[in-house]
Short mmCIF file of C-alpha atoms in Angstrom, two decimals:
data_model
loop_
_atom_site.label_atom_id
_atom_site.label_comp_id
_atom_site.label_asym_id
_atom_site.label_seq_id
_atom_site.Cartn_x
_atom_site.Cartn_y
_atom_site.Cartn_z
CA MET A 1 -14.24 44.94 64.85
CA ASN A 2 -11.69 42.22 64.15
CA SER A 3 -14.14 39.58 65.25
CA ALA A 4 -16.77 40.93 62.85
CA ILE A 5 -14.32 40.81 59.94
CA ARG A 6 -13.33 37.25 60.73
CA LEU A 7 -16.97 36.22 60.89
CA LEU A 8 -17.63 37.82 57.50
CA VAL A 9 -14.68 35.97 55.91
CA ILE A 10 -15.90 32.65 57.33
CA ILE A 11 -19.38 33.27 55.94
CA CYS A 12 -18.00 34.10 52.48
CA LEU A 13 -15.78 31.01 52.39
CA SER A 14 -18.59 28.79 53.49
CA MET A 15 -20.76 30.18 50.70
CA ALA A 16 -18.02 29.63 48.13
CA MET A 17 -17.22 26.06 49.16
CA PRO A 18 -19.61 23.30 48.19
CA GLY A 19 -21.49 22.03 51.17
CA PRO A 20 -22.36 18.42 51.97
CA GLY A 21 -23.94 16.75 48.97
CA LEU A 22 -23.06 19.64 46.63
CA ALA A 23 -20.50 18.52 43.99
CA ALA A 24 -17.76 20.82 42.70
CA THR A 25 -18.15 21.99 39.09
CA VAL A 26 -15.37 21.19 36.61
CA ARG A 27 -14.87 21.44 32.88
CA THR A 28 -13.73 18.48 30.84
CA ALA A 29 -12.44 17.78 27.34
CA LEU A 30 -11.87 14.64 25.34
CA LEU A 31 -8.28 13.50 25.70
CA GLY A 32 -7.88 12.93 21.97
CA SER A 33 -8.43 16.62 21.28
CA LEU A 34 -5.56 17.57 23.59
CA LEU A 35 -2.89 15.12 22.46
CA THR A 36 -0.11 15.93 20.01
CA PRO A 37 2.33 13.54 18.29
CA VAL A 38 5.67 12.92 20.00
CA ARG A 39 8.27 14.79 17.94
CA TYR A 40 12.04 15.13 18.01
CA SER A 41 14.40 17.41 16.11
CA VAL A 42 18.12 17.96 15.53
CA PRO A 43 20.11 20.44 13.38
CA ALA A 44 20.45 19.31 9.77
CA GLU A 45 22.07 20.45 6.52
CA VAL A 46 21.21 19.95 2.86
CA VAL A 47 24.23 18.45 1.11
CA GLN A 48 24.99 17.47 -2.46
CA ARG A 49 26.05 13.92 -3.22
CA ASP A 50 27.64 14.93 -6.54
CA HIS A 51 29.73 18.11 -6.64
CA PRO A 52 32.97 16.98 -8.27
CA ILE A 53 35.97 18.89 -9.54
CA LEU A 54 36.48 17.75 -13.13
CA SER A 55 40.21 17.35 -13.75
CA SER A 56 42.41 17.04 -16.81
CA ARG A 57 43.34 13.48 -17.72
CA ILE A 58 46.13 14.54 -20.07
CA THR A 59 48.96 17.08 -20.13
CA GLY A 60 48.67 20.07 -22.43
CA GLN A 61 47.54 23.62 -22.97
CA VAL A 62 43.96 24.85 -22.48
CA ASP A 63 42.57 25.92 -25.84
CA SER A 64 39.29 27.27 -24.48
CA VAL A 65 36.91 27.16 -21.51
CA ALA A 66 33.36 26.96 -22.83
CA VAL A 67 31.49 27.80 -19.60
CA GLN A 68 31.30 30.45 -16.93
CA VAL A 69 30.42 30.16 -13.24
CA GLY A 70 26.66 29.85 -12.89
CA ASP A 71 26.07 28.32 -16.33
CA SER A 72 23.62 25.42 -16.51
CA VAL A 73 24.82 22.57 -18.70
CA GLU A 74 23.34 19.35 -20.00
CA ALA A 75 25.00 15.96 -19.69
CA GLY A 76 27.71 15.64 -22.37
CA ALA A 77 28.12 19.39 -22.89
CA LEU A 78 31.64 20.60 -23.73
CA LEU A 79 33.24 22.36 -20.76
CA VAL A 80 36.94 22.67 -21.62
CA GLN A 81 38.88 22.09 -24.85
CA LEU A 82 42.55 21.11 -24.46
CA GLU A 83 45.18 21.44 -27.19
CA CYS A 84 45.26 18.09 -29.02
CA VAL A 85 47.75 18.34 -31.94
CA ASP A 86 50.48 16.32 -30.18
CA TYR A 87 48.10 13.47 -29.41
CA GLN A 88 46.70 13.46 -32.94
CA LEU A 89 50.25 13.21 -34.36
CA GLN A 90 51.06 10.37 -31.95
CA HIS A 91 47.92 8.61 -33.10
CA GLN A 92 48.95 8.91 -36.75
CA GLN A 93 52.40 7.56 -35.92
CA ARG A 94 50.95 4.59 -34.01
CA ARG A 95 48.60 3.87 -36.89
CA ALA A 96 51.52 3.84 -39.36
CA GLU A 97 53.50 1.52 -37.07
CA GLN A 98 50.53 -0.81 -36.88
CA ALA A 99 50.15 -0.87 -40.68
CA ALA A 100 53.82 -1.84 -41.03
CA LEU A 101 53.45 -4.59 -38.44
CA VAL A 102 50.32 -5.90 -40.16
CA ALA A 103 52.28 -6.24 -43.42
CA GLN A 104 55.17 -7.97 -41.64
CA HIS A 105 52.75 -10.27 -39.87
CA GLN A 106 51.10 -11.29 -43.15
CA LEU A 107 54.53 -12.04 -44.66
CA ALA A 108 55.59 -14.03 -41.60
CA ARG A 109 52.39 -16.09 -41.75
CA GLN A 110 53.00 -16.89 -45.42
CA GLN A 111 56.60 -17.90 -44.69
CA TRP A 112 55.46 -20.11 -41.80
CA GLN A 113 52.79 -21.78 -43.96
CA ARG A 114 55.42 -22.37 -46.73
CA ALA A 115 57.86 -23.86 -44.22
CA GLN A 116 55.08 -26.13 -42.90
CA GLN A 117 54.40 -27.47 -46.42
CA LEU A 118 58.09 -27.99 -47.14
CA LEU A 119 58.54 -29.83 -43.85
CA LYS A 120 55.72 -32.21 -44.78
CA GLN A 121 57.43 -32.77 -48.17
CA ARG A 122 60.75 -33.22 -46.35
CA ASN A 123 62.24 -30.38 -48.38
CA ALA A 124 62.93 -28.15 -45.32
CA SER A 125 64.49 -28.74 -41.94
CA ARG A 126 62.65 -28.71 -38.63
CA GLU A 127 64.88 -25.83 -37.56
CA LEU A 128 63.66 -23.62 -40.44
CA TYR A 129 60.06 -24.42 -39.55
CA ASP A 130 60.66 -23.48 -35.90
CA GLN A 131 62.32 -20.20 -36.95
CA ARG A 132 59.34 -19.24 -39.12
CA LYS A 133 56.91 -20.15 -36.32
CA ALA A 134 58.83 -18.08 -33.75
CA ALA A 135 58.99 -15.08 -36.10
CA LEU A 136 55.22 -15.28 -36.59
CA ALA A 137 54.61 -15.43 -32.82
CA ARG A 138 56.90 -12.46 -32.21
CA LEU A 139 55.07 -10.35 -34.79
CA GLN A 140 51.70 -11.38 -33.35
CA ALA A 141 52.83 -10.09 -29.94
CA GLU A 142 54.18 -6.86 -31.45
CA LEU A 143 50.91 -6.37 -33.32
CA LYS A 144 48.90 -6.68 -30.07
CA GLY A 145 51.20 -4.14 -28.41
CA SER A 146 50.77 -1.80 -31.36
CA GLU A 147 46.97 -2.12 -31.14
CA ALA A 148 47.11 -1.20 -27.43
CA ARG A 149 49.30 1.85 -28.14
CA LEU A 150 46.96 2.93 -30.91
CA ALA A 151 43.94 2.61 -28.60
CA GLN A 152 45.77 4.64 -25.93
CA THR A 153 46.45 7.54 -28.28
CA ALA A 154 42.82 7.42 -29.46
CA LEU A 155 41.70 7.60 -25.83
CA SER A 156 44.01 10.57 -25.21
CA ILE A 157 42.38 12.38 -28.13
CA THR A 158 38.93 11.90 -26.59
CA ARG A 159 40.29 13.33 -23.32
CA CYS A 160 41.21 16.57 -25.08
CA GLU A 161 37.56 17.46 -24.60
CA VAL A 162 36.29 17.67 -21.02
CA ARG A 163 32.53 17.12 -21.03
CA ALA A 164 29.85 17.24 -18.33
CA PRO A 165 29.21 13.79 -16.86
CA PHE A 166 25.71 14.90 -15.82
CA ALA A 167 23.37 17.88 -16.05
CA GLY A 168 24.22 20.58 -13.51
CA VAL A 169 25.48 24.06 -12.75
CA VAL A 170 29.09 25.25 -12.94
CA THR A 171 30.13 26.45 -9.48
CA ALA A 172 33.85 27.06 -10.10
CA ARG A 173 36.09 27.71 -13.10
CA LEU A 174 39.60 26.61 -12.16
CA ALA A 175 41.47 26.98 -15.48
CA SER A 176 41.83 29.73 -18.08
CA THR A 177 42.47 29.75 -21.79
CA GLY A 178 46.19 29.43 -22.52
CA SER A 179 47.14 27.88 -19.16
CA TYR A 180 49.24 24.72 -19.13
CA VAL A 181 47.78 21.82 -17.19
CA THR A 182 49.03 18.39 -16.22
CA GLU A 183 47.14 15.20 -15.55
CA GLY A 184 45.01 15.68 -12.43
CA THR A 185 44.78 19.49 -12.63
CA GLY A 186 41.30 20.74 -11.69
CA LEU A 187 39.45 22.51 -14.49
CA VAL A 188 35.78 22.98 -13.59
CA GLN A 189 33.57 22.18 -10.58
CA LEU A 190 30.07 21.00 -11.41
CA LEU A 191 27.05 20.77 -9.09
CA LYS A 192 24.44 18.10 -9.81
CA LEU A 193 21.00 19.55 -9.09
CA ASP A 194 19.07 16.34 -8.52
CA GLY A 195 21.43 14.73 -6.02
CA LEU A 196 20.43 16.59 -2.85
CA GLU A 197 20.08 14.86 0.52
CA VAL A 198 19.74 15.84 4.17
CA SER A 199 22.51 15.03 6.63
CA ALA A 200 22.22 15.16 10.44
CA ALA A 201 24.21 13.92 13.44
CA LEU A 202 22.28 11.84 15.96
CA SER A 203 23.02 10.98 19.56
CA THR A 204 22.34 7.47 20.87
CA VAL A 205 18.90 8.52 22.15
CA ASP A 206 18.02 10.28 18.89
CA GLU A 207 19.10 7.23 16.91
CA ALA A 208 16.75 4.93 18.82
CA THR A 209 13.73 7.21 18.33
CA LEU A 210 14.49 7.89 14.66
CA GLN A 211 14.49 4.17 13.87
CA GLN A 212 10.93 3.96 15.24
CA ALA A 213 9.71 7.08 13.46
CA THR A 214 6.71 7.07 11.15
CA ALA A 215 7.37 10.42 9.41
CA TYR A 216 10.35 12.68 8.70
CA TRP A 217 10.64 16.21 7.36
CA LEU A 218 13.01 19.14 7.15
CA HIS A 219 12.12 22.56 8.58
CA VAL A 220 13.78 25.42 6.68
CA ASP A 221 12.53 29.02 6.78
CA ASN A 222 9.16 27.97 8.27
CA LYS A 223 8.56 25.47 5.47
CA LYS A 224 8.26 21.68 5.72
CA TYR A 225 9.89 19.32 3.23
CA PRO A 226 8.91 15.63 3.52
CA LEU A 227 11.81 13.19 3.67
CA GLN A 228 12.42 9.47 3.55
CA LEU A 229 15.20 7.70 5.43
CA ARG A 230 17.99 6.44 3.17
CA THR A 231 20.64 5.14 5.52
CA MET A 232 22.49 5.56 8.79
CA LEU A 233 26.25 5.38 8.40
CA PRO A 234 27.78 2.40 10.27
CA GLN A 235 30.29 4.68 11.97
CA VAL A 236 30.34 6.68 15.22
CA ASP A 237 32.16 10.01 15.60
CA ASN A 238 34.44 9.29 18.57
CA ARG A 239 34.63 12.93 19.66
CA ALA A 240 30.96 13.90 19.45
CA ARG A 241 29.64 10.35 20.00
CA THR A 242 27.16 10.86 17.18
CA ARG A 243 26.15 8.93 14.11
CA THR A 244 25.31 10.43 10.72
CA VAL A 245 21.90 9.83 9.14
CA LEU A 246 21.12 10.58 5.48
CA LEU A 247 17.62 11.20 4.12
CA ASP A 248 16.25 11.84 0.62
CA PHE A 249 13.67 14.46 -0.37
CA VAL A 250 10.28 13.04 -1.34
CA ASP A 251 9.35 15.78 -3.82
CA ASN A 252 10.33 19.45 -3.35
CA THR A 253 13.92 20.30 -2.44
CA VAL A 254 15.84 23.31 -1.16
CA LEU A 255 19.19 24.74 -2.17
CA ALA A 256 22.34 22.82 -1.33
CA GLY A 257 23.95 24.19 1.81
CA SER A 258 20.64 25.17 3.42
CA ARG A 259 20.47 24.61 7.17
CA GLY A 260 17.41 23.77 9.21
CA ARG A 261 16.11 21.10 11.57
CA LEU A 262 15.39 17.46 10.89
CA VAL A 263 12.08 16.63 12.59
CA TRP A 264 10.56 13.19 13.09
CA GLN A 265 7.66 11.68 15.01
CA ASP A 266 6.65 8.21 16.14
CA GLY A 267 3.20 6.77 16.69
CA ARG A 268 2.87 7.88 20.31
CA GLN A 269 0.83 10.84 21.60
CA GLN A 270 1.77 13.29 24.35
CA LEU A 271 -0.09 15.72 26.58
CA PRO A 272 1.13 19.25 27.49
CA PRO A 273 2.18 19.69 31.14
CA ARG A 274 -0.52 22.26 31.98
CA TYR A 275 -3.17 19.54 32.35
CA ARG A 276 -1.28 17.52 34.94
CA VAL A 277 -1.74 17.60 38.72
CA ARG A 278 0.41 16.40 41.59
CA ARG A 279 -0.99 14.14 44.24
CA GLY A 280 1.59 13.34 46.87
CA GLU A 281 4.78 12.28 45.15
CA HIS A 282 3.08 11.43 41.85
CA LEU A 283 2.26 13.42 38.74
CA GLY A 284 -0.84 12.43 36.81
CA LEU A 285 -4.18 13.39 35.35
CA MET A 286 -7.57 13.98 36.90
CA LEU A 287 -10.21 12.11 34.91
CA TRP A 288 -14.00 12.40 34.98
CA ILE A 289 -15.56 8.95 35.30
CA GLU A 290 -19.30 8.58 35.94
CA GLY A 291 -19.61 11.73 38.01
CA ARG A 292 -16.46 11.36 40.05
CA ALA A 293 -12.90 12.61 39.75
CA GLN A 294 -10.29 9.88 39.43
CA PHE A 295 -6.54 10.38 39.64
CA TYR A 296 -4.57 8.61 36.92
CA PRO A 297 -0.81 8.54 37.68
CA LEU A 298 1.84 9.00 34.97
CA PRO A 299 4.96 7.24 36.33
CA ASP A 300 7.31 8.55 33.62
CA ALA A 301 6.09 12.16 33.67
CA GLN A 302 8.58 14.92 34.43
CA GLU A 303 7.78 18.33 35.83
CA GLY A 304 7.31 20.94 33.10
CA ARG A 305 7.60 18.49 30.18
CA SER A 306 5.00 16.84 27.97
CA ALA A 307 4.27 13.22 28.83
CA VAL A 308 3.16 10.21 26.78
CA VAL A 309 -0.41 9.15 27.65
CA ASN A 310 -1.74 5.71 26.72
CA LEU A 311 -5.47 6.20 27.24
CA PRO A 312 -8.40 6.02 24.81
CA ALA A 313 -9.02 9.20 22.85
CA ASP A 314 -12.59 9.47 24.24
CA THR A 315 -11.36 9.62 27.85
CA GLU A 316 -12.80 12.71 29.58
CA LEU A 317 -10.04 14.76 31.19
CA ILE A 318 -10.76 17.46 33.75
CA ILE A 319 -9.08 20.61 32.40
CA GLU A 320 -10.58 23.21 34.76
CA GLY A 321 -10.90 22.66 38.48
CA GLN A 322 -8.57 19.66 38.47
CA PHE A 323 -6.26 21.15 41.09
CA ALA A 324 -9.02 21.55 43.69
CA VAL A 325 -10.80 18.19 43.47
CA ARG A 326 -9.76 15.02 45.26
CA ASP A 327 -9.46 11.49 43.97
CA GLY A 328 -12.86 9.86 44.18
CA GLU A 329 -14.74 13.10 44.87
CA ALA A 330 -18.15 13.58 43.27
CA VAL A 331 -18.04 16.39 40.68
CA GLN A 332 -20.36 18.02 38.23
CA ARG A 333 -19.08 18.73 34.78
CA ARG A 334 -19.89 21.12 32.05
CA GLU A 335 -20.42 19.75 28.58
CA VAL A 336 -17.35 18.31 26.93
CA GLU A 337 -15.49 21.01 25.00
CA PRO A 338 -12.35 21.11 22.89
CA PRO A 339 -9.35 22.93 24.41
#
């Protein structure tokens, strides 16, 4: 009985295996239809270049805060009004001081010109002339100082109004009406909407591939946002051994603070691992060339990972039956099909 079963198995196997002169049947596909671009990705965050805290540049009381958190404002819009009476009074005082100095300066110039004429006529001493000249120079210096003090008080008056340096959205209100602030006290935080960029930390390997990339984009919530490389900071984080890269959005943007993945690709193409075969110690591909199977080794291929393939796109790759055929064996193929 056992002998009969063994005989039956041998007969079945012999029927299944191709006999002499009968080629094995395989299925092939064009390599170009199987390749995908080589891509890399790292975590990334959308950051805002301009999100300043606008501070008071004078000391005084807050008269009013014209905005609330979440308000959109245009460039130049009034945000905070500071009490300005003291600075206006100082400005009036400086202006009066300047008017007095202007009158004194005019008188000193006339006295100097009179002394100059008298000296030429030899009706005045050289000492009197020098005194008039020195008095004129002193008043000229005082007049310049007065002009500077007047300009300073005028500048302080303009700083009583804190205005938006750019269009944006108020994200924090740090002062209230009636509060007393000093120079440098934060008043309002303003977010600029059109200053978004993507920041990511790259390892040494990532840095090398990113510099050779042909396309960049950000993946956030299953959406792709095209990017363009702006710069790589010339500084390495000593703890993480990474380098920061900054990229700009090409058109559409996402909200500041969004997190996703920075993805980039170079010009190379890679093949999924399921099409590879092992022959001896080498991983490679089984190609169909003029009716025969030919093993093409991939020296840099790693088990279970996609590998870069530098072959013409019209190369016919055996995608079914590749594990059973031998290098150089005659094979029959079905028509070329996409994967």
